[in-house]
Structure formats: structure tokens, C-alpha cells
Amino acid sequence: MIDPFGRAITYLRVSVTDRCDLRCVYCMAEDMSFLPKRDLLTLEELDRLCSAFIRLGTTKIRITGGEPLVRRDVVRLFGALGQRLGNGLNELTLTTNGTQLTKHAQQLVAAGVRRINVSLDTLDPARFTQITRWGKIEPILDGIFAARDAGLAIKINAVAMKGVNEAEFDTMLGWCGEHGFDLCLIETMPMGDINGDRTDQYLPLSIVRARLRKNWTLEDTDYRTGGPARYFNVKETGQRIGFITPMTHNFCESCNRVRLTCTGTLYMCLGQEDSADFRPLLRAGVTDDQLDEAIHAAIARKPKGHDFIIDRRHDKPAVSRHMSVTGG
Ligand code: SAM
Ligand code: SF4
């Protein structure tokens, strides 16, 4: 699958649910309304769509959400997709908030998952509850260590927020180093209405990186995970730190990904509204050839890039859907 700008589309992110057991302030409003269950693709439909993407050249699939591990029986989907590893698919991975990891870590490994991203914006228990509106940090830390003990490589993802967790990154980098985790910092993106003002939270990572350099030696590396993060080796810990800067740096040129929602809508760009809806096709009983053709037609519409600009005057997000719809 080559898009109109010559980019090979090899990476599919799949949001398996829009629901979540937390309500991170930058991601969701407290009183989010979620989709009725009948609108969601079944796990079999998700598997069929993913299989079509693998057939057409997708080599990496990341399962995300909402919180993917709150979807009932999601482990079955991991099992089904895991069968395709080494047979078109090179990597099956997961982004999770960690609340259910203690329960699922072993099954994920059994399905063939080797690396996961866990979102954790702070190590401070009170601040964690404040950011997630009601979460408790302890089960998440237990989950992270259960995942590590089960053999999963872990990257901690933290959204950098001005005046919230900005004084913690030295501590977090040290903690990640101590436990063998990579750390990736993310700028807040203006997606979905959250009942709040994002311009207050936005913290450019160029500032964070300059501050970190006072205490840590960040060495350039060409390490890439096929994502938009720019990585550095942290000399003192032997681990890596990545920076995802959609707001200050254009990360679109090497974009290799598309995003499928739990209702079967494919977004060709995180920062644009255009989409292709596969649910009616699946439910009308299309053949594999027709499905492949529809996927090709969608990829042919992949735009050159996003233009995230916080609409300050109207105080509206640049993209109206929440990150939990497309999974980030
Ligand atoms: N629930 C899972 C989790 O939190 O890891 C997976 C889905 S979550 C939407 C995926 C990632 O998107 C998380 O790392 C989260 O911090 C990030 N995210 C959510 N809303 C964001 C926003 N407005 N700007 C930047 N990152 C955001
Ligand atoms: Fe849930 Fe993840 Fe969004 Fe937090 S970032 S509310 S854990 S989907």
C-alpha cells in the first residue's frame, strides 16, 4: 500500500473500544458518552479487517482504545492476530493505561506480544488521581511490573502538561532507567472537547529537553520504532528517551500509519476528518477482493499531513473527535 505521497503504509493502529476505566483530563470529559455496543465491530469483524490489511502489506499492528484491555475477550483478538506473526505480520503490540495488566500480561506474551506502551504521566499517587480523575496508581505499577516479569519490553508514555507534571521528568527518567523502561514524552494535542482549556496545558517539548539536558546526557541515535518519536540514548541509564512533538515539529513526512476505530471507520490521518467506513461493507457480506479494493481506495485518499492549531479565538479543538476514538 503506497499512498499518493509515496509513503508505504505498513502500520495499522486499531482502537478496539472507545470506553475507558479512567478519564484523563487531556483525553476525555468526565461525563463522556460512549457508543452503544451494537455499533462496535465484533472481534471477528476486527480480525477480518486486520487480516485484509496484513494481506495488503501491513507489518505492524498496535491495539489501542479507549482502554483496549477493558473490552471483553480482547485477548481472543490478540490470539487470532498472533497467529499471523511471521506470516506477513512482524509485530503485534499494545498501548494501555495498565489497569488490567496484572490480569492479562501472561496471555499477551502467549499471543506473541513482545513490547507494550503503558501510559503513565506521573509517579505521584495524588497527582495520578488528579490527572485520571479517579484512578489509583498502585494497581498500575503492579501491572507494569507484572508485564515486565512476564517478559514484555515496556515503554512508558507520558503526556507533558504545563504546571501539572513538568517538574517530574527527571524523576521519571531515573525511575525508568532503574527498571529498564524507555520513556516517551508527548505534547498535548487539541483533539475532542474536554471541558477545559488546552492552551493552558500545552508545554513544548523543546523546553523539556533543554531542562533534562542539565542533568542527563542525551546522545543522538537513529533508533526508530516506525513511529513519530525522536529518540535519544540516556548515557547515565542506558535506556532511551523519545519525544513526540506533533505541535512543534511536522511529523507527517514519514507517516506510515492509518487508524481503524472500533466501529470500522478508517482515519487516514490523526489530524484530519476524512475517513472510510468499512462496517457497512463487512455487514453486507463483501468478498475479500472487494474489501481489498475499498482499503486501496481509502489509502489513495491519505492526506499529506495534519495542521493542528489550537483554535484560540473560538476555544475549540482542532479535531472534534477524541483521541480515545482513534487511539492516538
Ligand atoms: N487507554 C490507553 C492509554 O491511555 O494508553 C490507550 C489509548 S490512549 C487514547 C493513547 C495515548 O494517547 C495515551 O498515551 C494518552 O496519553 C494519549 N493521549 C490522549 N489524549 C491526548 C491528547 N489530547 N494529546 C496527546 N496525547 C493524548
Ligand atoms: Fe483512558 Fe487512555 Fe484516554 Fe486516559 S488516555 S482517558 S487511559 S483512553
mmCIF file of C-alpha atoms in Angstrom, residues 118-132 135-138 140-142 144-145 156-159 161 164-179 181-183 185 216:
data_model
loop_
_atom_site.group_PDB
_atom_site.id
_atom_site.type_symbol
_atom_site.label_atom_id
_atom_site.label_comp_id
_atom_site.label_asym_id
_atom_site.label_seq_id
_atom_site.Cartn_x
_atom_site.Cartn_y
_atom_site.Cartn_z
ATOM 1 C CA VAL A 118 1.985 1.953 29.122
ATOM 2 C CA SER A 119 0.661 5.471 29.630
ATOM 3 C CA LEU A 120 1.737 6.920 32.957
ATOM 4 C CA ASP A 121 2.005 10.691 33.324
ATOM 5 C CA THR A 122 3.242 10.859 36.899
ATOM 6 C CA LEU A 123 4.708 8.754 39.709
ATOM 7 C CA ASP A 124 2.945 10.789 42.369
ATOM 8 C CA PRO A 125 -0.173 8.946 43.647
ATOM 9 C CA ALA A 126 -2.215 12.093 44.356
ATOM 10 C CA ARG A 127 -1.325 13.677 41.031
ATOM 11 C CA PHE A 128 -2.166 10.432 39.263
ATOM 12 C CA THR A 129 -5.662 10.526 40.720
ATOM 13 C CA GLN A 130 -5.992 14.169 39.758
ATOM 14 C CA ILE A 131 -4.919 13.579 36.124
ATOM 15 C CA THR A 132 -7.072 10.476 35.641
ATOM 16 C CA GLY A 135 -7.518 6.329 39.077
ATOM 17 C CA LYS A 136 -5.249 4.761 41.691
ATOM 18 C CA ILE A 137 -1.596 4.385 40.822
ATOM 19 C CA GLU A 138 -0.830 1.204 42.779
ATOM 20 C CA ILE A 140 -0.947 0.298 37.527
ATOM 21 C CA LEU A 141 2.534 -0.008 38.993
ATOM 22 C CA ASP A 142 1.742 -3.645 39.893
ATOM 23 C CA ILE A 144 3.761 -2.659 34.859
ATOM 24 C CA PHE A 145 5.954 -4.937 36.955
ATOM 25 C CA ILE A 156 6.278 4.477 29.439
ATOM 26 C CA ASN A 157 4.343 7.200 27.613
ATOM 27 C CA ALA A 158 3.762 10.468 29.444
ATOM 28 C CA VAL A 159 1.848 13.488 28.198
ATOM 29 C CA MET A 161 1.484 19.179 30.853
ATOM 30 C CA VAL A 164 0.995 19.566 36.171
ATOM 31 C CA ASN A 165 3.807 17.031 35.746
ATOM 32 C CA GLU A 166 6.539 19.233 34.273
ATOM 33 C CA ALA A 167 8.713 19.102 37.398
ATOM 34 C CA GLU A 168 8.712 15.296 37.417
ATOM 35 C CA PHE A 169 10.518 14.300 34.266
ATOM 36 C CA ASP A 170 13.931 13.955 35.917
ATOM 37 C CA THR A 171 12.432 11.606 38.493
ATOM 38 C CA MET A 172 10.555 9.662 35.861
ATOM 39 C CA LEU A 173 13.620 9.292 33.669
ATOM 40 C CA GLY A 174 15.583 7.984 36.665
ATOM 41 C CA TRP A 175 12.792 5.558 37.612
ATOM 42 C CA CYS A 176 12.525 4.245 34.048
ATOM 43 C CA GLY A 177 16.293 3.789 33.913
ATOM 44 C CA GLU A 178 16.280 1.889 37.193
ATOM 45 C CA HIS A 179 13.653 -0.570 35.942
ATOM 46 C CA PHE A 181 11.967 1.010 30.671
ATOM 47 C CA ASP A 182 12.177 3.538 27.850
ATOM 48 C CA LEU A 183 10.325 6.817 28.365
ATOM 49 C CA LEU A 185 7.133 12.262 26.272
ATOM 50 C CA TRP A 216 21.301 13.862 31.793
#
